[in-house]
Short mmCIF file of C-alpha atoms in Angstrom, two decimals:
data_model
loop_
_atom_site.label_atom_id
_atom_site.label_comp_id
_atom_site.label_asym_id
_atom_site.label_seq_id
_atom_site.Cartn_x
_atom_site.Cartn_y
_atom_site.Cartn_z
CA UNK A 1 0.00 0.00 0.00
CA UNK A 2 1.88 3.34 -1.15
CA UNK A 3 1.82 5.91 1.63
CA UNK A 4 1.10 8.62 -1.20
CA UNK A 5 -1.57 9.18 -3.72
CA UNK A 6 -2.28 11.63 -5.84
CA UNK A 7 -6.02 13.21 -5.28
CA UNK A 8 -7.63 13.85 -8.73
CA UNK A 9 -8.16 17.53 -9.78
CA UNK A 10 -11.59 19.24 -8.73
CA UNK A 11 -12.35 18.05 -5.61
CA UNK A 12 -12.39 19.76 -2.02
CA UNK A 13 -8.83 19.35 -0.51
CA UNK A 14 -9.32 16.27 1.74
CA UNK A 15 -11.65 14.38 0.10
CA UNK A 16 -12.89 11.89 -2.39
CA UNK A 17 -14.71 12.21 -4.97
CA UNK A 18 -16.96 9.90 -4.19
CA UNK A 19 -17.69 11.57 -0.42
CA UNK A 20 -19.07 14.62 -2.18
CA UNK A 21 -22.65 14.76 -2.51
CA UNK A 22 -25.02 17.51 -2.73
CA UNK A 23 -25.71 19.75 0.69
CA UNK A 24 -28.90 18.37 2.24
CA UNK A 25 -32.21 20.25 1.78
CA UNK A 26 -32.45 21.15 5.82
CA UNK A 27 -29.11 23.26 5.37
CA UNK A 28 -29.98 24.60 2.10
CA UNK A 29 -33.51 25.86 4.27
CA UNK A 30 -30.58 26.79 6.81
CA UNK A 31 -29.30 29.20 4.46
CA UNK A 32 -32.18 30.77 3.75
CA UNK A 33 -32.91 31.57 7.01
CA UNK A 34 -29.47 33.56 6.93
CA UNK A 35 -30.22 34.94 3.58
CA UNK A 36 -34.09 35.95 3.40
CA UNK A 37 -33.27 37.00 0.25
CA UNK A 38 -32.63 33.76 -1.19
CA UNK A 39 -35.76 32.20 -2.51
CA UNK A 40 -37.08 28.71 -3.31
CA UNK A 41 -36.01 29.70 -7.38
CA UNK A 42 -33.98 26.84 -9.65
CA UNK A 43 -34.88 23.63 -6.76
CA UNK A 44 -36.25 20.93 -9.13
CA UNK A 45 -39.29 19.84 -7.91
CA UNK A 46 -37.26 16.22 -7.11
CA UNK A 47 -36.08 17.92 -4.05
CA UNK A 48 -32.08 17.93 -5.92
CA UNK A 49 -30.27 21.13 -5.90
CA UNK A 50 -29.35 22.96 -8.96
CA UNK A 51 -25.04 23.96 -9.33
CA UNK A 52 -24.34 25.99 -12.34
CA UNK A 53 -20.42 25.77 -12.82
CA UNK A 54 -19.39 29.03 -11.53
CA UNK A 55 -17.03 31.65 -13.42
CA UNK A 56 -13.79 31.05 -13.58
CA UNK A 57 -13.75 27.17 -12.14
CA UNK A 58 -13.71 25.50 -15.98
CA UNK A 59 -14.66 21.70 -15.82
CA UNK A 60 -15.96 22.00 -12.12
CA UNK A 61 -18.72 19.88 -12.53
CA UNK A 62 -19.08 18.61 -8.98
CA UNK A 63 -20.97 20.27 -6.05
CA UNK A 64 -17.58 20.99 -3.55
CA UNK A 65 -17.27 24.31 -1.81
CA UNK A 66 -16.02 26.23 -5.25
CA UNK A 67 -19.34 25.99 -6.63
CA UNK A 68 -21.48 26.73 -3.34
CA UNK A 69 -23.06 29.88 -2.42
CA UNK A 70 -20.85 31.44 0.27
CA UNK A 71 -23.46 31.11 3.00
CA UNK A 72 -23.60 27.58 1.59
CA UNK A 73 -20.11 27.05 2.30
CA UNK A 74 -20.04 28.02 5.69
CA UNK A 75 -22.23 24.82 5.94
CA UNK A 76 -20.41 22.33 3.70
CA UNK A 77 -17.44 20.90 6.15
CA UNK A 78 -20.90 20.46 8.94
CA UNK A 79 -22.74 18.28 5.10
CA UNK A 80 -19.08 16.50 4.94
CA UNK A 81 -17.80 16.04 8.24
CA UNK A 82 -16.46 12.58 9.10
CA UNK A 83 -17.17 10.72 12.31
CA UNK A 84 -14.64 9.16 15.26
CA UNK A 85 -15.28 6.57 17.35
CA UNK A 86 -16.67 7.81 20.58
CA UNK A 87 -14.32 5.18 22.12
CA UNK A 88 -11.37 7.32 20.84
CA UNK A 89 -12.44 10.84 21.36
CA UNK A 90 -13.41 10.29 24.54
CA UNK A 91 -9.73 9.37 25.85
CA UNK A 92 -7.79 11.57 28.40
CA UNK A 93 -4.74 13.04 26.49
CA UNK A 94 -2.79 11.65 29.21
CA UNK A 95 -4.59 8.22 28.55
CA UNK A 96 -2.81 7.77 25.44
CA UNK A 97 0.39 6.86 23.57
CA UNK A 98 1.28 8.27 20.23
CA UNK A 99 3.32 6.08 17.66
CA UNK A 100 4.56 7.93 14.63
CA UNK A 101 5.52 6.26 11.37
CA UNK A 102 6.89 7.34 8.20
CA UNK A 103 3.28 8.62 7.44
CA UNK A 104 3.63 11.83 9.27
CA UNK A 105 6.96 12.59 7.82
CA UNK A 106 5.67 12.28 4.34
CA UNK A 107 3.07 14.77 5.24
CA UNK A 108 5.30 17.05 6.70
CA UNK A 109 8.37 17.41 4.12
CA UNK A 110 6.97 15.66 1.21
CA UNK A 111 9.96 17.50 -0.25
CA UNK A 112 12.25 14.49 0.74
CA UNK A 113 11.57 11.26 -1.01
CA UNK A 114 13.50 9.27 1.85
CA UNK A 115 10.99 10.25 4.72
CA UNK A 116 7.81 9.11 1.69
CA UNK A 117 8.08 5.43 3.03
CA UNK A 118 10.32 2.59 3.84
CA UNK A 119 10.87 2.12 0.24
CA UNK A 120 12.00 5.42 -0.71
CA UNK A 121 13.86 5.81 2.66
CA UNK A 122 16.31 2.64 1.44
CA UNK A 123 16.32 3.29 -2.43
CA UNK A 124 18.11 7.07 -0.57
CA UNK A 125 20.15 5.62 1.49
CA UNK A 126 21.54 3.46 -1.41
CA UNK A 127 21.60 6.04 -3.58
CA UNK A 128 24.07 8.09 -0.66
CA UNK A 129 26.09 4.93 -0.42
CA UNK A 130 26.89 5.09 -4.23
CA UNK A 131 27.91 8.65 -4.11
CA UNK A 132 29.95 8.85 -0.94
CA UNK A 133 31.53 5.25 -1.97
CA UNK A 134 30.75 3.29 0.78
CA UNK A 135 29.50 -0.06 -0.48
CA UNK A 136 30.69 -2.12 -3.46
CA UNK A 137 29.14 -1.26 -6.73
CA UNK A 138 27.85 -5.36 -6.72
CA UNK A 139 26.19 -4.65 -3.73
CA UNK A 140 24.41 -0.82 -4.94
CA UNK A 141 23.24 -2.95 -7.97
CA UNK A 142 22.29 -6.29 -5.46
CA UNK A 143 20.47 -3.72 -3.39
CA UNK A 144 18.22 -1.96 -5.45
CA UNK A 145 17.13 -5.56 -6.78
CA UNK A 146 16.02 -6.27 -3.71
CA UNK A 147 14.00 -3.44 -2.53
CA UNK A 148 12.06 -3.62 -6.36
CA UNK A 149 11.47 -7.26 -5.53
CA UNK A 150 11.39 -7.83 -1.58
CA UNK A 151 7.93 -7.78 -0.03
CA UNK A 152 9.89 -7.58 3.27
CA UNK A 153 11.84 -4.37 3.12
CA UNK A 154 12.35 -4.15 6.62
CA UNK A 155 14.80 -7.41 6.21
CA UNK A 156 16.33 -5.16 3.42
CA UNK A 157 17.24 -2.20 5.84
CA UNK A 158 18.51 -4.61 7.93
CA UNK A 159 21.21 -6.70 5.73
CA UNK A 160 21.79 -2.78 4.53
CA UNK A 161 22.48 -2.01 8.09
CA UNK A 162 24.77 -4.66 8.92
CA UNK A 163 26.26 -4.42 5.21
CA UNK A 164 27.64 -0.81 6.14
CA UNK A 165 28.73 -1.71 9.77
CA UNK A 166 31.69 -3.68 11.36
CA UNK A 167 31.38 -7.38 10.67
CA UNK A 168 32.62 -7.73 14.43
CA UNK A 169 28.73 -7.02 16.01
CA UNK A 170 29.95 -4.10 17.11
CA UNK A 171 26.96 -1.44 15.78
CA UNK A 172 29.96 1.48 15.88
CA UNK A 173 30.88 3.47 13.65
CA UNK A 174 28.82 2.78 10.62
CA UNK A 175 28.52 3.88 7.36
CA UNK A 176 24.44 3.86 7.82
CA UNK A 177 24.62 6.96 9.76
CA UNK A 178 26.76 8.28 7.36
CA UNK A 179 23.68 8.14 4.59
CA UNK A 180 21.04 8.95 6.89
CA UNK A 181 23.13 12.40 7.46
CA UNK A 182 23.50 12.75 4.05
CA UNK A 183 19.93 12.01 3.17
CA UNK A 184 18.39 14.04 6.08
CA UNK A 185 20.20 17.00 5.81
CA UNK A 186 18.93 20.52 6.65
CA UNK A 187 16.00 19.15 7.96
CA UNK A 188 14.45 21.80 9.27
CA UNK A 189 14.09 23.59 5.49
CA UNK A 190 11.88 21.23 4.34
CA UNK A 191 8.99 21.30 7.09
CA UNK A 192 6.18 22.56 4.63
CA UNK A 193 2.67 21.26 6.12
CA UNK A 194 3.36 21.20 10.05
CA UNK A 195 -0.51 20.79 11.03
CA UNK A 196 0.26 17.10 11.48
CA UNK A 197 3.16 18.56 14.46
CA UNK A 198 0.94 20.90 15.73
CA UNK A 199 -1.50 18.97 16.51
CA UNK A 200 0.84 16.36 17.99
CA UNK A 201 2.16 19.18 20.11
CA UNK A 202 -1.38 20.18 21.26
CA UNK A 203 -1.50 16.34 22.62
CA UNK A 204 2.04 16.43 24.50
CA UNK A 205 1.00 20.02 26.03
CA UNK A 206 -1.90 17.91 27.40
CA UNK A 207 0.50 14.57 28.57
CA UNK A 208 0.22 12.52 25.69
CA UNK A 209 3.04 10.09 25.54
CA UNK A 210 5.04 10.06 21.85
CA UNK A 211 7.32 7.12 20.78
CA UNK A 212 8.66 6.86 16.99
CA UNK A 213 9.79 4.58 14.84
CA UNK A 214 11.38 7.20 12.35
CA UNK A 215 14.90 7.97 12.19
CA UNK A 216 13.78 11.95 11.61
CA UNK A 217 13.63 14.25 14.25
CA UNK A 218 10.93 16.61 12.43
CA UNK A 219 8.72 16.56 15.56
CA UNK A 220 12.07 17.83 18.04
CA UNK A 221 12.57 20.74 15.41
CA UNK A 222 9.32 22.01 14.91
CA UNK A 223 8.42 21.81 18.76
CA UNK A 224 11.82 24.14 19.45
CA UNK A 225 10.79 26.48 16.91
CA UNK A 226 7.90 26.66 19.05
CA UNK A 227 9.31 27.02 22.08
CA UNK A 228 8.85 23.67 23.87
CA UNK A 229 11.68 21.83 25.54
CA UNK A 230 11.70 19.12 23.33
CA UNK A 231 14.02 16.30 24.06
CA UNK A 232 14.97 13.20 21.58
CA UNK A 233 15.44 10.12 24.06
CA UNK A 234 17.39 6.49 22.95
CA UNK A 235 15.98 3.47 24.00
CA UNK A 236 19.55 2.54 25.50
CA UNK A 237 19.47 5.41 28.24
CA UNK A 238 17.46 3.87 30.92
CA UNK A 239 17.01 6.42 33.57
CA UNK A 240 15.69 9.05 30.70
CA UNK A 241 13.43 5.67 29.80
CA UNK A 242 12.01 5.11 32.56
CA UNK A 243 11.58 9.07 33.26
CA UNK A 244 9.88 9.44 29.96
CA UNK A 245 7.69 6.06 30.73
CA UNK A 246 6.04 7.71 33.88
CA UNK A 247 5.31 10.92 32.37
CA UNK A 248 7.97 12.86 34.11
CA UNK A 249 9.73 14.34 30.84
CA UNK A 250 6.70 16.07 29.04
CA UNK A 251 8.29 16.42 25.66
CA UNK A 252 10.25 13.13 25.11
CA UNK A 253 10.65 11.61 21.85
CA UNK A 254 11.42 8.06 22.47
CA UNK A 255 13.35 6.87 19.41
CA UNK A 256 13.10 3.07 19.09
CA UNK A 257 15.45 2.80 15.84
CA UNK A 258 17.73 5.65 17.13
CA UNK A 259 18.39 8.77 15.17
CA UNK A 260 20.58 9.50 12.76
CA UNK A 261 21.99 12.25 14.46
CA UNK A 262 23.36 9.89 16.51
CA UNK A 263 26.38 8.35 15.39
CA UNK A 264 26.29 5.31 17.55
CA UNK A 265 22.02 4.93 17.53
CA UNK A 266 21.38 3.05 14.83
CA UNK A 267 19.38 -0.31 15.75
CA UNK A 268 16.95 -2.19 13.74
CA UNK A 269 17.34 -5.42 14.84
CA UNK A 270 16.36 -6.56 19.14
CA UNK A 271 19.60 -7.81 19.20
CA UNK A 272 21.19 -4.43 19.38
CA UNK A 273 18.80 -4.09 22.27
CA UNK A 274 19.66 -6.57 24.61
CA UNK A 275 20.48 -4.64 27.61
CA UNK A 276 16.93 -2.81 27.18
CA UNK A 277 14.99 -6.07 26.43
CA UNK A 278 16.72 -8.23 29.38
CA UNK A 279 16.28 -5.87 31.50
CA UNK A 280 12.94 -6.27 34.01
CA UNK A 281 12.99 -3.06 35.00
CA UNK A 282 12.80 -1.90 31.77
CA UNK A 283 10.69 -3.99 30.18
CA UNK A 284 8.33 -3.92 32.77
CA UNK A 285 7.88 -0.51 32.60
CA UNK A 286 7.26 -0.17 28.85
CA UNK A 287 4.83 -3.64 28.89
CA UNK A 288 2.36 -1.48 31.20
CA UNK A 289 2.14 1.51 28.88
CA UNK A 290 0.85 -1.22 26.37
CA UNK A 291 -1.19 -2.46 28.93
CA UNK A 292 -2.70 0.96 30.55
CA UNK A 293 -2.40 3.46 27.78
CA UNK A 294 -4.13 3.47 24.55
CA UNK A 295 -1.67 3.51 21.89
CA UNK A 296 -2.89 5.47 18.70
CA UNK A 297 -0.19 4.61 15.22
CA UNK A 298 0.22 7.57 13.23
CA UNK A 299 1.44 6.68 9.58
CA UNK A 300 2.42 3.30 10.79
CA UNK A 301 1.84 1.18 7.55
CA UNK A 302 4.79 -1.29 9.00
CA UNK A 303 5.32 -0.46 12.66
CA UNK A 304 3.54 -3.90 13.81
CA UNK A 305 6.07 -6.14 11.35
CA UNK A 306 8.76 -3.71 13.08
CA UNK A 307 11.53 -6.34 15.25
CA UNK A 308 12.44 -4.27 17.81
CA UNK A 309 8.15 -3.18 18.36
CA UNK A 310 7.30 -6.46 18.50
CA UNK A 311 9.96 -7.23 20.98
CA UNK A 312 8.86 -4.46 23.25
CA UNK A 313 4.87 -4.79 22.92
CA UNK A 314 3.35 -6.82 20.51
CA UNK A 315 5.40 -10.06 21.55
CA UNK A 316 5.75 -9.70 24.98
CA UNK A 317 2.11 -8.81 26.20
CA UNK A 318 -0.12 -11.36 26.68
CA UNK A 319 -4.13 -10.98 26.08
CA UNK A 320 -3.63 -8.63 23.32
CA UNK A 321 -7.58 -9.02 21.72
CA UNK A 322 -8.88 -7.11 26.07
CA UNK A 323 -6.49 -4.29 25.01
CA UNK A 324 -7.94 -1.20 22.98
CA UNK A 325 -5.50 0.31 20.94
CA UNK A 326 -6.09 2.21 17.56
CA UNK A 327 -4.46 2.69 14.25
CA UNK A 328 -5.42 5.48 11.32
CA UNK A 329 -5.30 3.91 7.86
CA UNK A 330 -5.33 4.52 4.32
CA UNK A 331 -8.56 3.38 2.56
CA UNK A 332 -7.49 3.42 -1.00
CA UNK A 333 -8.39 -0.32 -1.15
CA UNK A 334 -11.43 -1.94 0.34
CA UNK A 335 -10.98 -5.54 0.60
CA UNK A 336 -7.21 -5.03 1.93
CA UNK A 337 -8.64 -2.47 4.23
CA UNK A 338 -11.10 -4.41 5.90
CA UNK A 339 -9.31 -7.68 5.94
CA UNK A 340 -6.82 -5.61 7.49
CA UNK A 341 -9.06 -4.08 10.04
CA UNK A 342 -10.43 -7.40 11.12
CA UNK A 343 -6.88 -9.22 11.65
CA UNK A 344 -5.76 -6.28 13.77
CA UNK A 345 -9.02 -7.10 16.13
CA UNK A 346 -6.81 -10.09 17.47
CA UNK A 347 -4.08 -7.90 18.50
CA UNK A 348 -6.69 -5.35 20.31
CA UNK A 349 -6.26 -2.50 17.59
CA UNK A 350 -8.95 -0.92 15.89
CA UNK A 351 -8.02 0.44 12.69
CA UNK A 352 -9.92 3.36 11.13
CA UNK A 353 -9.64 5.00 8.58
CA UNK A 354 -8.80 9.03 7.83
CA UNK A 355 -9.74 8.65 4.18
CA UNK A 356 -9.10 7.30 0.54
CA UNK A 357 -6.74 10.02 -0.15
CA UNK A 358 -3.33 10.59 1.33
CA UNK A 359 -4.49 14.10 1.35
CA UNK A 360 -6.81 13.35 4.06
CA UNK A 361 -4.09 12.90 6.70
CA UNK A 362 -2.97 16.18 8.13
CA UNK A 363 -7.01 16.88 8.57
CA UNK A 364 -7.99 14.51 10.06
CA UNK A 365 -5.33 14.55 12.49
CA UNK A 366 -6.12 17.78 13.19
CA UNK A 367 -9.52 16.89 13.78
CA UNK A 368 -9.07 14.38 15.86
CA UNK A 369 -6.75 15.57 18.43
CA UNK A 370 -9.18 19.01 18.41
CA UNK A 371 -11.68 16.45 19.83
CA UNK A 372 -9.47 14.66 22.17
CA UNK A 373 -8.15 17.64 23.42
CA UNK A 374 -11.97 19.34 23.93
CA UNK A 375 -11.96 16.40 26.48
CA UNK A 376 -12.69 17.75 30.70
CA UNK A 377 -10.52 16.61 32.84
CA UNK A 378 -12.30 14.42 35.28
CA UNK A 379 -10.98 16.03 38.23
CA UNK A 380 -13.50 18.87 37.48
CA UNK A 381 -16.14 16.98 36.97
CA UNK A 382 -15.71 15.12 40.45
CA UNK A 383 -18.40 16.02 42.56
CA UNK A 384 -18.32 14.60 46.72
CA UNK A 385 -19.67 16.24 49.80
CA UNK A 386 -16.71 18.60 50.44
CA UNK A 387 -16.55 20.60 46.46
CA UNK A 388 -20.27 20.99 45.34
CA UNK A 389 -23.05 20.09 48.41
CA UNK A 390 -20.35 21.38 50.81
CA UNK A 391 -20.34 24.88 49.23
CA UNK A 392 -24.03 24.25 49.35
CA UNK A 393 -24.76 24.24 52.51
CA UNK A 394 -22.29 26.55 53.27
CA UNK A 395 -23.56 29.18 50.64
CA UNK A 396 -27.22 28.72 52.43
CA UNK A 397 -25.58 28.90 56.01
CA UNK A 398 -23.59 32.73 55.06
CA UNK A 399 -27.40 33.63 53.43
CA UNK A 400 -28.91 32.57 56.71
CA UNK A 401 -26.49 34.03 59.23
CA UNK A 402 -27.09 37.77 56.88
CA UNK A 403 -30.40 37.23 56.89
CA UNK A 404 -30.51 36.98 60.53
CA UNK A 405 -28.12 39.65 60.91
CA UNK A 406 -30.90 42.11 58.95
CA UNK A 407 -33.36 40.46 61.28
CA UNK A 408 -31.34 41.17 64.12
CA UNK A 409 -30.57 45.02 63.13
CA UNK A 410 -34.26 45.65 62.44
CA UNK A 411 -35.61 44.08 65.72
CA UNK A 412 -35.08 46.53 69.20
CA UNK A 413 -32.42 45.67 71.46
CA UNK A 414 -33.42 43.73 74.50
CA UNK A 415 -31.88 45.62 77.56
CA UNK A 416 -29.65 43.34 79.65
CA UNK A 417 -29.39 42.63 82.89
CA UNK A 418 -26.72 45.79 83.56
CA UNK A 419 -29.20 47.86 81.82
CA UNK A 420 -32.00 47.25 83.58
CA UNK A 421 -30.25 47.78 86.66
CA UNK A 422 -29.46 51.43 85.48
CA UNK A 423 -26.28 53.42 86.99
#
């Protein structure tokens, strides 16, 4: 399934055109209740809506928001609006656990074809290799065969890996990083659509939990730029692991693969890992977030066939199907989409889908986490005899002691015994 696809000319930015369909008659009444000019003129009597092409829009044939009425538009994302599971947008930001894929990379600097998808992300690194000189011309050629014909590219990455590192075990130095510096460089030029970040960042701000399985640090960058304290953490540094796992460092990155910034981080395969995944602590620590937190993927098309994931969650949880986890998804095929949907049931994630249309993403993100985030805290909504009935009664007993204090100031003093005695 490619992570990009190109949305045909003419529609609303977003969507399919197959979601389009005419505005319903009750907001087309709606808008005549703003406008009492507008009159009943040019409805066919079979209740349809007339939608002459409108100047200057040639070939626009199809009723999105170009060809509305402006009071008509105002309506249209209300007509077209998509719905989330209550189950979702009813989480606690702090009840959840981001993942992010290549998916939100792609939709963030689609100006670099390495960050488009696993695919592109080798065919780049290659392609570095072969300029800097780092790997035998048999191998470049031996490569690219592979990723055209491999179904399993993340086996590729990893015989590229350990085909550009010391044939001792020893992860350090390697060429890898070399290519992934060369491939990612000047990162921070090539942000173009950062609504996917943002609305990340709105999450974190809130105690949302963010892990990634991208070698990028997009998320670090555009966080700094807006002032957070971001922080990229390594799997291999357990204090700042376990710190990060119980909330206590707000704007963590937990980098599972490493990051290419870091010359000695990179680790695809568990067994670079073996300290983190022998260790109880550790482990222990990280199996509960998969057990407590709801962990939503983010462009995450191969995160669950992902070694070092599976060694950390999938694998070594038991009971997966009582867990509720979710996924967004690409719907550009139906039958793979559902089968898909159904065999992630088993490993308690419910995968939904954002929309036929790579174009989709960034909005529906955005959506989403605006709904999440609209969320109460349920501290103020905890009600008990000392916050709301205790203010009560208290409220009622200051109205009753002024009341009698009125009382008292209107009625005529009682002389006491000294005054009745006189002087």
């Amino acid at each position: 399934m490619h992570l990009l696809n190109a949305c045909s000319p003419g529609r609303a930015p977003g969507m399919s055109e197959a979601r389009l369909s005419p505005a319903p008659l009750w907001a087309e009444d709606r808008a005549r209740e703003m406008d009492p000019q507008r009159s009943r003129a040019g409805r066919p009597p079979s209740g349809g809506r007339v939608c002459p092409e409108p100047a200057g829009v040639p070939g626009c044939h199809s009723p999105s928001a170009a060809v509305l009425p402006a009071d008509f538009r105002s309506l249209l994302p209300l007509c077209l609006s998509r719905k989330f599971l209550k189950s979702l947008i009813r989480k606690q930001p702090q009840e959840l656990l981001l993942v992010i894929g290549t998916g939100v990379s792609a939709a963030v600097a689609p100006g670099i074809r390495a960050l488009c998808s696993w695919r592109s992300c080798i065919e780049a690194v290659i392609e570095a290799a072969e300029q800097l000189e780092v790997l035998h011309p048999g191998d470049v050629a031996e490569f690219r065969r592979k990723v055209v014909k491999d179904r399993d590219l993340l086996v590729v990455a990893h015989d590229l890996i350990r085909k550009m590192s010391p044939r001792t075990g020893d992860t350090k130095p390697s060429f890898f990083q070399d290519c992934l510096m060369e491939v990612f460089d000047s990162l921070e030029q090539h942000i173009q659509n950062p609504l996917v970040l943002q609305s990340i960042l709105s999450l974190m701000d809130r105690g949302t939990l963010v892990l990634t399985t991208n070698y990028d640090n997009l998320l670090e960058i555009f966080g700094q730029q807006q002032g957070k304290p971001m922080e990229s953490l390594d799997l291999k540094d357990k204090t700042k692991v376990l710190q990060w796992a119980r909330g206590h460092i707000k704007y963590g990155v937990l980098h599972i693969h490493g990051l290419y910034t870091d010359p000695c981080g990179m680790v695809l395969d568990p067994s670079g890992y073996k300290d983190v995944t022998q260790d109880p602590e550790v482990m222990g620590v990280l199996q509960d977030l998969y057990r407590t937190k709801s962990f939503l993927f983010l462009g995450c098309g191969e995160t669950l066939r992902d070694q070092i994931f599976q060694a950390l969650f999938l694998y070594s949880v038991p009971n997966k199907g009582e867990l509720e986890h979710y996924m967004l998804a690409l719907k550009d095929d139906e039958e793979h989409f559902f089968k898909h949907q159904a065999d992630m049931l088993l490993h308690g994630i419910k995968v939904v889908s954002y929309g036929d249309c790579f174009d989709s993403f960034p909005g529906y993100v955005q959506d989403l986490a605006s709904q999440i985030c609209r969320q109460r805290s349920p501290d103020a909504d905890r009600v008990d005899s000392t916050t709301l009935l205790g203010n009560a009664c208290q409220d009622c007993a200051k109205r009753k002691l002024e009341e009698n204090g009125t009382d008292d100031a209107k009625r005529p003093r009682r002389p006491d015994a000294d005054d009745a005695g006189g002087s």
